[in-house]
C-alpha positions as a Markdown table, in Angstrom:
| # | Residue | x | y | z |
|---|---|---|---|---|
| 1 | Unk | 0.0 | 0.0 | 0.0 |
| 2 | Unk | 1.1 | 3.7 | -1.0 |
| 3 | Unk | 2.6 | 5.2 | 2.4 |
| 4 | Unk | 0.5 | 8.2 | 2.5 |
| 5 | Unk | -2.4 | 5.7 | 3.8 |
| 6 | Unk | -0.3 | 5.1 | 6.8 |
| 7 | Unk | -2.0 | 8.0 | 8.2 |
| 8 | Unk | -5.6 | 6.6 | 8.4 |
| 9 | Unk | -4.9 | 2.7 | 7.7 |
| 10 | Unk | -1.8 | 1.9 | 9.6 |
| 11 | Unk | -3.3 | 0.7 | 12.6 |
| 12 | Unk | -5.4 | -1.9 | 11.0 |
| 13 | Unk | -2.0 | -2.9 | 8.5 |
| 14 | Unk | -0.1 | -3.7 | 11.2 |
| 15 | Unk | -2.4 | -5.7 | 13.5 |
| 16 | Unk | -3.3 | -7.8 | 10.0 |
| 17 | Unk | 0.2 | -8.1 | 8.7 |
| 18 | Unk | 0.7 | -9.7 | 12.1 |
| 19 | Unk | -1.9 | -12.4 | 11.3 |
| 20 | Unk | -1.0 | -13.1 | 7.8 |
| 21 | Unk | -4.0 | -11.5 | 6.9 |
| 22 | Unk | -2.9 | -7.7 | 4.6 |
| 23 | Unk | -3.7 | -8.4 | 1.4 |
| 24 | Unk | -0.5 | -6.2 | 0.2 |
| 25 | Unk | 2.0 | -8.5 | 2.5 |
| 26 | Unk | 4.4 | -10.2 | 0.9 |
| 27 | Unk | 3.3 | -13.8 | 0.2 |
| 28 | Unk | 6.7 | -15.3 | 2.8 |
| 29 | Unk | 5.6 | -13.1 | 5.2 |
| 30 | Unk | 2.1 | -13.3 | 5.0 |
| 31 | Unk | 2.3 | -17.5 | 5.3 |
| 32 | Unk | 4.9 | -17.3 | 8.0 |
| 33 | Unk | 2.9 | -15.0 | 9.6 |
| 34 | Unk | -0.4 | -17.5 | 9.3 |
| 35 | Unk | 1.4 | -20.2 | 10.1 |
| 36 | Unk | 2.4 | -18.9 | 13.5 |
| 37 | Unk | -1.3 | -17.7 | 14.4 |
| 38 | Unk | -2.4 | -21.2 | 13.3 |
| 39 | Unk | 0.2 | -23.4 | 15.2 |
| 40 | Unk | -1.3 | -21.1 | 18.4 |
| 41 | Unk | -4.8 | -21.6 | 17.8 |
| 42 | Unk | -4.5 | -25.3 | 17.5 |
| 43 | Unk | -2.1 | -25.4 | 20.4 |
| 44 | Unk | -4.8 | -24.1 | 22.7 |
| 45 | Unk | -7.5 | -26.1 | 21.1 |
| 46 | Unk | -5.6 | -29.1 | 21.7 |
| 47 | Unk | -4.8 | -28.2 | 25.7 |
| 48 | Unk | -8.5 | -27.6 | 25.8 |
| 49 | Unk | -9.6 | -30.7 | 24.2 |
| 50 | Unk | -7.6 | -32.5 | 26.9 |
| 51 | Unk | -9.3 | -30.7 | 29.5 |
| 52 | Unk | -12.3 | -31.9 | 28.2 |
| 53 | Unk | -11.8 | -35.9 | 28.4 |
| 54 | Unk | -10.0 | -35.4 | 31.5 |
| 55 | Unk | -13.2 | -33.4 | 32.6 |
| 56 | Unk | -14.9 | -37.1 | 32.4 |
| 57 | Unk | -18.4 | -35.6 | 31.8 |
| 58 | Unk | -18.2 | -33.8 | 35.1 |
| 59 | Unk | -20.6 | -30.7 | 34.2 |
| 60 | Unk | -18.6 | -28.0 | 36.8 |
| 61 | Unk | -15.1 | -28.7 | 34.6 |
| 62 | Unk | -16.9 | -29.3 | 31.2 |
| 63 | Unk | -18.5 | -25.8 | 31.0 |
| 64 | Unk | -15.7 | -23.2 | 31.3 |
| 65 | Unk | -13.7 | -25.8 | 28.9 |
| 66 | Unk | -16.2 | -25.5 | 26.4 |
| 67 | Unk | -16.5 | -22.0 | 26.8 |
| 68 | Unk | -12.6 | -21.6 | 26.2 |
| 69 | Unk | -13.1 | -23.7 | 23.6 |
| 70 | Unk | -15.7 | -21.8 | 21.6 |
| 71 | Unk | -13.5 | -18.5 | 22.2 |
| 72 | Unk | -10.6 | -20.1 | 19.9 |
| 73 | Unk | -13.0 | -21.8 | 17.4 |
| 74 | Unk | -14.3 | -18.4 | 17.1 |
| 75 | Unk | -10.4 | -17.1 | 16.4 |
| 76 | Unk | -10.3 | -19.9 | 13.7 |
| 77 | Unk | -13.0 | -19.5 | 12.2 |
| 78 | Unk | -11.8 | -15.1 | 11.5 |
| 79 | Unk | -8.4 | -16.2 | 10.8 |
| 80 | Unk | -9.7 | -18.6 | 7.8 |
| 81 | Unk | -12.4 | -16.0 | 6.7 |
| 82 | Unk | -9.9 | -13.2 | 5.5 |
| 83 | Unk | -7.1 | -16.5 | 4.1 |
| 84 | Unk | -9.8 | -17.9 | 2.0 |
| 85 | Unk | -11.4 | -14.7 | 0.8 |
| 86 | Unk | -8.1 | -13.0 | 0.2 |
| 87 | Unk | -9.0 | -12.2 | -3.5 |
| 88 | Unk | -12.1 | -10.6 | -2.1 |
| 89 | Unk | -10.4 | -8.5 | 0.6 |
| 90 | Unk | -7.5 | -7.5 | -2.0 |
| 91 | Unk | -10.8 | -6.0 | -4.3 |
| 92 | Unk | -11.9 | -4.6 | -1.0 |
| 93 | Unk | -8.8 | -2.5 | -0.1 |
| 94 | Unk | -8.2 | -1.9 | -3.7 |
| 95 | Unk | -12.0 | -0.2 | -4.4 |
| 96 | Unk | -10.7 | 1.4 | -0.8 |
| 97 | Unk | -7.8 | 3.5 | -1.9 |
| 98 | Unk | -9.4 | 4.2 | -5.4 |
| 99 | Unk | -12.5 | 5.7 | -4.3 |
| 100 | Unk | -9.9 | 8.6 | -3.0 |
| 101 | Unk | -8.9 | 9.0 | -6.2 |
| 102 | Unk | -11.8 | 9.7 | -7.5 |
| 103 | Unk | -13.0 | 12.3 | -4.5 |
| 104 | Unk | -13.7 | 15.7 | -6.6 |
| 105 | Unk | -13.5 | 18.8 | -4.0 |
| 106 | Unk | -11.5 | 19.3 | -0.6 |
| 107 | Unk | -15.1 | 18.9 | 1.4 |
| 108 | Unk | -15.6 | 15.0 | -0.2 |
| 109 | Unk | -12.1 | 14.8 | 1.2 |
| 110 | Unk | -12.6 | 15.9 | 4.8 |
| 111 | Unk | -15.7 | 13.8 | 5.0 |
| 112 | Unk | -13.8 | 10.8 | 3.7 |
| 113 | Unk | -10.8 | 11.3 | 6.1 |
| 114 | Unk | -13.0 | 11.7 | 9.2 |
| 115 | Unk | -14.6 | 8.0 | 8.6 |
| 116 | Unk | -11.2 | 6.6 | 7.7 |
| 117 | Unk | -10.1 | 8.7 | 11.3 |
| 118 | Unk | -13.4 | 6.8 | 13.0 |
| 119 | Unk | -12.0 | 3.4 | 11.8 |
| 120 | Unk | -8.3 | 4.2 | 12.5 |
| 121 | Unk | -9.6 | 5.3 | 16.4 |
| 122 | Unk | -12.3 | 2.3 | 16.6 |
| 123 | Unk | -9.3 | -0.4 | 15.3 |
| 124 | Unk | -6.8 | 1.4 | 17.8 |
| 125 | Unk | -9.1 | 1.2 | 20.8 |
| 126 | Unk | -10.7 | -2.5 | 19.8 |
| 127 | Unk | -6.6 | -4.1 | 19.6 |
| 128 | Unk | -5.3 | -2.3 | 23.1 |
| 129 | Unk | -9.1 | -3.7 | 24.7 |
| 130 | Unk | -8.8 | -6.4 | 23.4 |
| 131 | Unk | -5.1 | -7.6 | 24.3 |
| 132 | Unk | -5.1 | -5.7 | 27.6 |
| 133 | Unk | -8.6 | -7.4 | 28.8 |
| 134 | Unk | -6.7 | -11.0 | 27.7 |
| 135 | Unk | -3.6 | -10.1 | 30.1 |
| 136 | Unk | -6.1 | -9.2 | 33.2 |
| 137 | Unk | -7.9 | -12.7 | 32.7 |
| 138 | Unk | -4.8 | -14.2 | 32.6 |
| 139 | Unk | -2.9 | -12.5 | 35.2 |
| 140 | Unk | -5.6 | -13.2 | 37.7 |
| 141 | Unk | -4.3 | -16.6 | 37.9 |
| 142 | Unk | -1.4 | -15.5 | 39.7 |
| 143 | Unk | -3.4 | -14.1 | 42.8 |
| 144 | Unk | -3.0 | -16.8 | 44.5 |
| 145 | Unk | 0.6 | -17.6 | 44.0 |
| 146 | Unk | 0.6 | -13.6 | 45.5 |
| 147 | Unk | -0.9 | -14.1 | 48.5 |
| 148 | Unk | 0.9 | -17.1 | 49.5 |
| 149 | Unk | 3.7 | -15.3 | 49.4 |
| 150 | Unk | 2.0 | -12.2 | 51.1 |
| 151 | Unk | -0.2 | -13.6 | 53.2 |
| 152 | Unk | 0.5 | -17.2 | 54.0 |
| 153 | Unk | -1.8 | -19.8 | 55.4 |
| 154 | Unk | -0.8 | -23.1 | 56.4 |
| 155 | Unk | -1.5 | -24.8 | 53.1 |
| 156 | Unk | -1.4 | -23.5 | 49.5 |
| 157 | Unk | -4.5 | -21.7 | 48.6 |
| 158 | Unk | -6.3 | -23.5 | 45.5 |
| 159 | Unk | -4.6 | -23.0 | 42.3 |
| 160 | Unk | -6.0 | -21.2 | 39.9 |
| 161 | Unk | -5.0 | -21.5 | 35.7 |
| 162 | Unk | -4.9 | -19.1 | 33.5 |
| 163 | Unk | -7.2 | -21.0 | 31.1 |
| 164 | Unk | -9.2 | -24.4 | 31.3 |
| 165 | Unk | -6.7 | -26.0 | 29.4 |
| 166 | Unk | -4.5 | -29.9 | 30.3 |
| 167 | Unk | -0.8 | -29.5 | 29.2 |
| 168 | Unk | -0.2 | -33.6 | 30.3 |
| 169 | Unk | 2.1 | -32.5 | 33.3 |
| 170 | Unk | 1.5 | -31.7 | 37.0 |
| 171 | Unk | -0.1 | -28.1 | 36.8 |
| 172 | Unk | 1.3 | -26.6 | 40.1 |
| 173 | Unk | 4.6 | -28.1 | 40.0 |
| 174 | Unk | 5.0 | -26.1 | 35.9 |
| 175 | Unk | 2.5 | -23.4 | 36.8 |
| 176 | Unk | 4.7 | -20.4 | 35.7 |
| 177 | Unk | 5.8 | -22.4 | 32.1 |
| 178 | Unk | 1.9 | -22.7 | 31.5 |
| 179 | Unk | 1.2 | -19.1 | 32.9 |
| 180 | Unk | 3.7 | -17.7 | 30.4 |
| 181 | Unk | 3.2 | -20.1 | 27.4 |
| 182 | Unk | -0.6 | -20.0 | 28.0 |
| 183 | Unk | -0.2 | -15.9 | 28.0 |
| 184 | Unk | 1.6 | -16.1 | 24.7 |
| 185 | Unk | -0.5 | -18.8 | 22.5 |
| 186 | Unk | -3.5 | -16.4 | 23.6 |
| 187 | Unk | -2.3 | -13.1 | 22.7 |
| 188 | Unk | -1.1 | -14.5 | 19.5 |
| 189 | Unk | -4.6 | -16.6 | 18.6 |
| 190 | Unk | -6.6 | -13.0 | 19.8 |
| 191 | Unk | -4.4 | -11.3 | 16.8 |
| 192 | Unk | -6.6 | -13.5 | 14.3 |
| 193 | Unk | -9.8 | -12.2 | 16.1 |
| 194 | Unk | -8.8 | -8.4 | 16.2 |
| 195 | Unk | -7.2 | -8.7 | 12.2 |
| 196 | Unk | -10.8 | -9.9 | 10.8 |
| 197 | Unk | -12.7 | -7.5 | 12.9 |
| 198 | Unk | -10.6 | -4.2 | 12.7 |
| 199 | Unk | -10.5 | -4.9 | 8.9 |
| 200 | Unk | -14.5 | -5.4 | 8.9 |
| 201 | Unk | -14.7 | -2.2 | 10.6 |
| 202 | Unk | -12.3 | -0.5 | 8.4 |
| 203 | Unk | -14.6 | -1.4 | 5.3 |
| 204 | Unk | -18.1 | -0.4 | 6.7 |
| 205 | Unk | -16.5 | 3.7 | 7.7 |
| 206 | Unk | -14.9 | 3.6 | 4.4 |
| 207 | Unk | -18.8 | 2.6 | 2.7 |
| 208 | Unk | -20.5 | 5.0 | 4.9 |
| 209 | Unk | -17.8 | 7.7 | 4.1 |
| 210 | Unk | -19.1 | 7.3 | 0.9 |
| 211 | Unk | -22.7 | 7.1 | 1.2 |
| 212 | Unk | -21.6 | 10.3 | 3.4 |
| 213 | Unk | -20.3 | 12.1 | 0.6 |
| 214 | Unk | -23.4 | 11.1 | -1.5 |
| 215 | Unk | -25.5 | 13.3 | 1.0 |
| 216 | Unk | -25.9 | 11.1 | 4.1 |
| 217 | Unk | -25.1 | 13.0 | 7.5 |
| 218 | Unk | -23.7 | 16.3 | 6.2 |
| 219 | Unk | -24.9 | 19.5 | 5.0 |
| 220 | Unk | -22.0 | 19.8 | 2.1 |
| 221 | Unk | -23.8 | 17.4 | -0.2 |
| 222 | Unk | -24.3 | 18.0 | -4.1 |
| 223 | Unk | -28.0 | 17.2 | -3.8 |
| 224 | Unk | -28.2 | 20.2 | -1.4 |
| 225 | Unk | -26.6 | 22.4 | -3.8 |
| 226 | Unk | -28.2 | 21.7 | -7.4 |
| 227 | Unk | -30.5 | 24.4 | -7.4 |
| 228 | Unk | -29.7 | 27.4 | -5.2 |
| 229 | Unk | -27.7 | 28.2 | -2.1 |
| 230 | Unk | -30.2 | 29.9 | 0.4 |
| 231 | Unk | -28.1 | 33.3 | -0.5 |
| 232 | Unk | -28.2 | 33.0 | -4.2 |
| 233 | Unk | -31.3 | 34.8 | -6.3 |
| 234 | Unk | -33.3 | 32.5 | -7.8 |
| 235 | Unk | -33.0 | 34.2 | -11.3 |
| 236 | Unk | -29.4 | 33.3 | -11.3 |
| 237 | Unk | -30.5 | 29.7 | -10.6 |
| 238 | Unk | -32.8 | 29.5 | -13.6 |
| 239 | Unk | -29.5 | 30.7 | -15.8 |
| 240 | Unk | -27.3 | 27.9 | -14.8 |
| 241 | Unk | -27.3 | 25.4 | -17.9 |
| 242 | Unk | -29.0 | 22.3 | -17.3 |
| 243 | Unk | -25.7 | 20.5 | -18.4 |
| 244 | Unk | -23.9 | 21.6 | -14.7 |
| 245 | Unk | -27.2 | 19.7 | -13.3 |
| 246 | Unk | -26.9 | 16.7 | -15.0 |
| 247 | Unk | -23.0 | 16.5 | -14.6 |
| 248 | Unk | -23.7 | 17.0 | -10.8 |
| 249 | Unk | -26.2 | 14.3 | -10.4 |
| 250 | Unk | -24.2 | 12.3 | -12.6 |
| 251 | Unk | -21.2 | 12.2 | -10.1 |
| 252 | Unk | -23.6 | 11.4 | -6.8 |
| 253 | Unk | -25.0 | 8.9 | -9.0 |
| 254 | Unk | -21.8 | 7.1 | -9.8 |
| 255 | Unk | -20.9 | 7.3 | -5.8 |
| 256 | Unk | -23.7 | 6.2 | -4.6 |
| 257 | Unk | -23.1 | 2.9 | -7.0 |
| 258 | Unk | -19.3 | 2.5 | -6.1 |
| 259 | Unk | -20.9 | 2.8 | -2.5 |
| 260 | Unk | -23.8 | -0.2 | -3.1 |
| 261 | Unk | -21.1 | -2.4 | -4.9 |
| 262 | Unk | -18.8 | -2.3 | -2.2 |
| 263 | Unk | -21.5 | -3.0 | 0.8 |
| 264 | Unk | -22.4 | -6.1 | -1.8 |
| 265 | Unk | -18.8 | -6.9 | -2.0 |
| 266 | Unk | -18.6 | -6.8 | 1.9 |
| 267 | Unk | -21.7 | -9.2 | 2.8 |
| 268 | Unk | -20.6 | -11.5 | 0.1 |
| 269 | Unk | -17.2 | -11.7 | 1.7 |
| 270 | Unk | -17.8 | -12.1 | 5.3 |
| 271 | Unk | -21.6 | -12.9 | 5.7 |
| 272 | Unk | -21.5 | -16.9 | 5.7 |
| 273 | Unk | -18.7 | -17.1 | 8.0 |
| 274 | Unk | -20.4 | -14.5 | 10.7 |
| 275 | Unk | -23.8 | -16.6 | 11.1 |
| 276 | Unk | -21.4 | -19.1 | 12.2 |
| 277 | Unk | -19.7 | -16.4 | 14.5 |
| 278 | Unk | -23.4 | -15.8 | 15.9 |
| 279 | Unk | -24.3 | -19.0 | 16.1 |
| 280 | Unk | -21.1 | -19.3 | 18.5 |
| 281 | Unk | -21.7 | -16.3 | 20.8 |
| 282 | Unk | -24.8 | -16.9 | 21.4 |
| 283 | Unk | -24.4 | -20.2 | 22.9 |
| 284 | Unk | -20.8 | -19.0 | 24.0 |
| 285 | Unk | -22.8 | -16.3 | 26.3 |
| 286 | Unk | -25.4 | -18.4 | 28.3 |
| 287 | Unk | -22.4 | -21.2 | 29.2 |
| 288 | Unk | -20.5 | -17.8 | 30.4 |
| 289 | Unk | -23.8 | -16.6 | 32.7 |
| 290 | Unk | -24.1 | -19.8 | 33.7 |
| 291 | Unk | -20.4 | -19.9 | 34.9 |
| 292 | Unk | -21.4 | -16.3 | 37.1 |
| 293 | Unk | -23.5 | -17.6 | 38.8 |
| 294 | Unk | -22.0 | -21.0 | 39.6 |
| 295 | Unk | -18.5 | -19.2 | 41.2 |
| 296 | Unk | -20.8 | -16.4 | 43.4 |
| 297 | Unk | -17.9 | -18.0 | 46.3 |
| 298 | Unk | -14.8 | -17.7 | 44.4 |
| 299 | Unk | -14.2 | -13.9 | 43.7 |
| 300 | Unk | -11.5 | -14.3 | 41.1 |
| 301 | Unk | -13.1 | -16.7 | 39.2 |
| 302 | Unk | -16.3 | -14.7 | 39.3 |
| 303 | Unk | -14.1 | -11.5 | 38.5 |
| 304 | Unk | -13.0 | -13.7 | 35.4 |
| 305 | Unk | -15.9 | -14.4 | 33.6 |
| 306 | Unk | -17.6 | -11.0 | 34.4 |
| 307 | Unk | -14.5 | -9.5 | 32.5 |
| 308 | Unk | -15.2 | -12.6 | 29.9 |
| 309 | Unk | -18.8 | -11.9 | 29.7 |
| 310 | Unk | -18.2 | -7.5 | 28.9 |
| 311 | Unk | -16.0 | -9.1 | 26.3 |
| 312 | Unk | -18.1 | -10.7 | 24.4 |
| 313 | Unk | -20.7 | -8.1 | 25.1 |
| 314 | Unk | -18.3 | -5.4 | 23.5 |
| 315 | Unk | -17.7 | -7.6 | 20.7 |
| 316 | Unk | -21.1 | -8.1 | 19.5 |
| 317 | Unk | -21.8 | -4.8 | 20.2 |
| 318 | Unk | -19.3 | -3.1 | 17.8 |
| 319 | Unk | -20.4 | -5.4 | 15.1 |
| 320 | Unk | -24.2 | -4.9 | 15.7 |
| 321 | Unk | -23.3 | -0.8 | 16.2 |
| 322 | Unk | -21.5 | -1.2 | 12.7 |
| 323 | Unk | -24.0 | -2.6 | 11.0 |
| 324 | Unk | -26.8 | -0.4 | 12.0 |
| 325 | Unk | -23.9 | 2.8 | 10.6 |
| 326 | Unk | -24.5 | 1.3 | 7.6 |
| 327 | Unk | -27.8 | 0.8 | 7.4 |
| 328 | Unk | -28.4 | 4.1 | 8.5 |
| 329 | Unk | -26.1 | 5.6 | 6.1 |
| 330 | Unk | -27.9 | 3.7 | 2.9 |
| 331 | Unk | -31.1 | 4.9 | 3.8 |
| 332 | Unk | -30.6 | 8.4 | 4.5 |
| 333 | Unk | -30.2 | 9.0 | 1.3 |
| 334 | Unk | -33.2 | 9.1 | -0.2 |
| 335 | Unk | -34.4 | 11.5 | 2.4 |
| 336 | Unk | -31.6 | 13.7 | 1.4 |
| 337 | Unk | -32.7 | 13.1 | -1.9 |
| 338 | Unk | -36.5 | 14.2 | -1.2 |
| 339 | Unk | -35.8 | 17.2 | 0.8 |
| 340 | Unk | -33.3 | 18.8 | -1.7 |
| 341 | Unk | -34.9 | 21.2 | -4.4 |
| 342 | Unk | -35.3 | 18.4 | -7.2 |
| 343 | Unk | -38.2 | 20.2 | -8.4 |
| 344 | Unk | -35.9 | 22.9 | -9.6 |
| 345 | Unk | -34.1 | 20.6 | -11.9 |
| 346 | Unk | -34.8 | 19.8 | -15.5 |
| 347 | Unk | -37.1 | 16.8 | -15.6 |
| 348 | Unk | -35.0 | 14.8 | -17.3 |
| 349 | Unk | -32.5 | 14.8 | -14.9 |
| 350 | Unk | -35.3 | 14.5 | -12.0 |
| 351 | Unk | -35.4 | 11.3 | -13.5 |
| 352 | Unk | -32.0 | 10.1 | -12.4 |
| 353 | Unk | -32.7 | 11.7 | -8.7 |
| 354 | Unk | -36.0 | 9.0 | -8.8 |
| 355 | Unk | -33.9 | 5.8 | -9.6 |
| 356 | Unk | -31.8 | 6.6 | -7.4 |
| 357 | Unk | -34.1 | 7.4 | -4.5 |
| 358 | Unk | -36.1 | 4.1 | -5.6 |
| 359 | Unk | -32.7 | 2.2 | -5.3 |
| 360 | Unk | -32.2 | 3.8 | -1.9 |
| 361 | Unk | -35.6 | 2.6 | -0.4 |
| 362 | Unk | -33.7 | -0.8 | 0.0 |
| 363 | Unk | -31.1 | -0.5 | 3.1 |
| 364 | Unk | -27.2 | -1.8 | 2.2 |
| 365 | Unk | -26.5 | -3.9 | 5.5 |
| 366 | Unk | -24.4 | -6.3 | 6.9 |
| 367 | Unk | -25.6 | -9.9 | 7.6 |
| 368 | Unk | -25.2 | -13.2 | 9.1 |
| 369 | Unk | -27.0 | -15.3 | 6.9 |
| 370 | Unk | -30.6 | -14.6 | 8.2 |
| 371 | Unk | -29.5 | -12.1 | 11.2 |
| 372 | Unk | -28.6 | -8.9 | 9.9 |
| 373 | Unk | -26.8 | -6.4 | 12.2 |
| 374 | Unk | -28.5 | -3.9 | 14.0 |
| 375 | Unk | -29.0 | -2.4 | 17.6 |
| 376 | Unk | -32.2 | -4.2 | 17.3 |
| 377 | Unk | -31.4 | -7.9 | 16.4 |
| 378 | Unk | -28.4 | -7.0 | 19.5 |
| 379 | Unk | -31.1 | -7.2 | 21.6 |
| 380 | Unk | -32.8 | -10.0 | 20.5 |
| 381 | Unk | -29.2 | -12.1 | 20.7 |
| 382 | Unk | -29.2 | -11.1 | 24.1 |
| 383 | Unk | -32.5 | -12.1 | 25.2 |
| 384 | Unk | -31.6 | -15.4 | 23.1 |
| 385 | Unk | -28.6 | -16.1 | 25.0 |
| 386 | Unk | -31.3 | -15.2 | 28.4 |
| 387 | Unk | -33.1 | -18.2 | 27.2 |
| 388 | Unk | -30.1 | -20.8 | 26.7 |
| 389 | Unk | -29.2 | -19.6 | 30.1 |
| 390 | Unk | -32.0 | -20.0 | 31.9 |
| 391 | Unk | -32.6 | -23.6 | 30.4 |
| 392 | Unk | -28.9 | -24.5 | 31.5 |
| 393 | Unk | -29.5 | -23.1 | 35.0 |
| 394 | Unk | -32.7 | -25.2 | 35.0 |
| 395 | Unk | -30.1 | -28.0 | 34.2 |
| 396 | Unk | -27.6 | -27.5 | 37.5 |
């Protein structure tokens, strides 16, 4: 990628080119890269999977395993979206940098640069959460080992492991070697989750930016100005030739396009793979309720999966918060549309203003196979993952 991107894409580069997954990486790199996030994943998947048989159907170790477990299928699942739809991503970021090129005044480009600046923060924010949440989980572990040092009791105070994970050797006696490997395999198998989602959210403020500059959410919009600024006479409106109309219609027209193909672009890229994601979370969510409520007497345990639980909340939320951006955006344009003075225009070009507006009527959004993302359907996961809970709880 050119450098001057750096400014407003940087963030998201480097936490991808980390997982293997920039589609401008060098192909070594890029593998090597994969291959290391990989060997992770399946490291911890394998220490959970022992955890599990050892677990010998025992409900009280099974759960937490399994929730573990479903947080690294999760990481997979991302890593392999963005690997096996690399041609797609590469015609993501490459519609990406060109639709700067083709930005035609200096107020297209300050609307375009503050969405690129909201993805830049939201990417930012999302990796240090996301990494720094994983260390406090995993630090907790070592409260004990504090306090016995601290504030000894006659006997060791119950050990406590980073993860629900078996590593097939005596877990006090190699605590710290499983604290520090078990820190590092994580960190490493999170980069897959952060790459996929930073580069999702990338993609949606770069759509909206351009259903922004279309007319959506901002008062410098063409539509706005086709007829008359509020200060102009209107006899010098009628004297503008009908050809500066049509050319000004023509280049919403052609963004608004460029914006529907790439929201298209972006649900046929990612949508399969996130109703799998859902599917997940939402089961993912009622084992970690259930796990609140079942370590009420153990305060770092219950600290834990609170922290777990906000997590995932967070997660969902940014993606359901996305998706209703978009949707949002997509629509707002035909009400931008309808309350600009079309009726000043030639009818001919009124004409192109109603396809479009008929087009707009039909939201661009971001989906899951049926569940499409939205504050509203964020709700209804949540009173979903209620009802798994509660029938689990029923099960105790």
């Amino acid at each position: 990628m050119d450098r001057r991107w750096n400014r407003y894409y940087g963030v998201v580069e480097k936490v991808s080119s980390l997982a293997g997954q920039w589609p401008y990486q060098r192909r070594r790199m890029r593998i090597f890269s994969l291959s290391i996030v990989t060997l992770s994943i399946f490291s911890v998947i394998v220490s959970q999977i022992a955890k599990m048989v050892e677990c010998d159907g025992d409900r009280q170790c099974l759960f937490p395993t399994v929730a573990a477990y479903m947080l690294s299928s999760i990481a997979l699942v991302k890593m392999y979206t963005c690997h096996l739809s690399s041609r797609k991503i590469r015609n993501l970021t490459d519609h990406l940098l060109v639709d700067w090129d083709l930005l035609k005044s200096p107020e297209e480009y300050e609307i375009m640069k503050s969405y690129a600046e909201n993805g830049r923060w939201y990417s930012l924010g999302y990796t240090l959460y996301c990494l720094i949440s994983l260390c406090l989980f995993l630090s907790m572990s070592l409260i004990p080992h504090f306090l016995d040092v601290v504030l000894p009791l006659n006997e060791s105070r119950p050990l406590v492991m980073p993860h629900p994970a078996y590593y097939f050797v005596d877990d006090r006696e190699y605590f710290y070697y499983i604290f520090w490997y078990s820190t590092l395999t994580w960190e490493i198998t999170v980069l897959g989750v952060i790459a996929h989602d930073c580069l999702l959210v990338t993609y949606i403020e770069h759509v909206c930016g351009i259903f922004a500059i279309v007319g959506v959410n901002t008062r410098r919009f063409r539509f706005e100005r086709l007829s008359c600024e509020r200060s102009e006479p209107a006899t010098n409106v009628r004297a503008r030739p009908e050809v500066s109309y049509h050319k000004r219609i023509m280049f919403s027209v052609q963004a608004h396009r460029r914006a529907i193909c790439f929201a298209q672009l972006l649900e046929d890229t990612f949508s399969l793979t996130l109703a799998l994601q859902i599917a997940i979370i939402t089961v993912l969510m009622s084992i970690t309720l259930l796990q609140i409520t079942l370590q009420v007497n153990d305060v770092i345990e219950l600290i834990r999966y609170i922290l777990y639980v906000v997590a995932q909340l967070i997660h969902l939320f940014c993606l359901s918060f996305e998706g209703q951006k978009l949707m949002d955006h997509s629509l707002q344009t035909r009400e931008k549309i309808y309350n600009s003075p079309w009726y000043e225009v030639p009818v001919k070009t009124q004409k192109m203003l109603l396809f479009m507006m008929r087009r707009s009527i039909q939201p661009s959004f971001m989906s899951a196979g049926i569940y499409i993302f939205s504050m509203e359907n964020f709700s209804k996961i949540l009173q979903t993952s209620m009802s798994y809970f509660t029938v689990l709880a029923s099960m105790e």
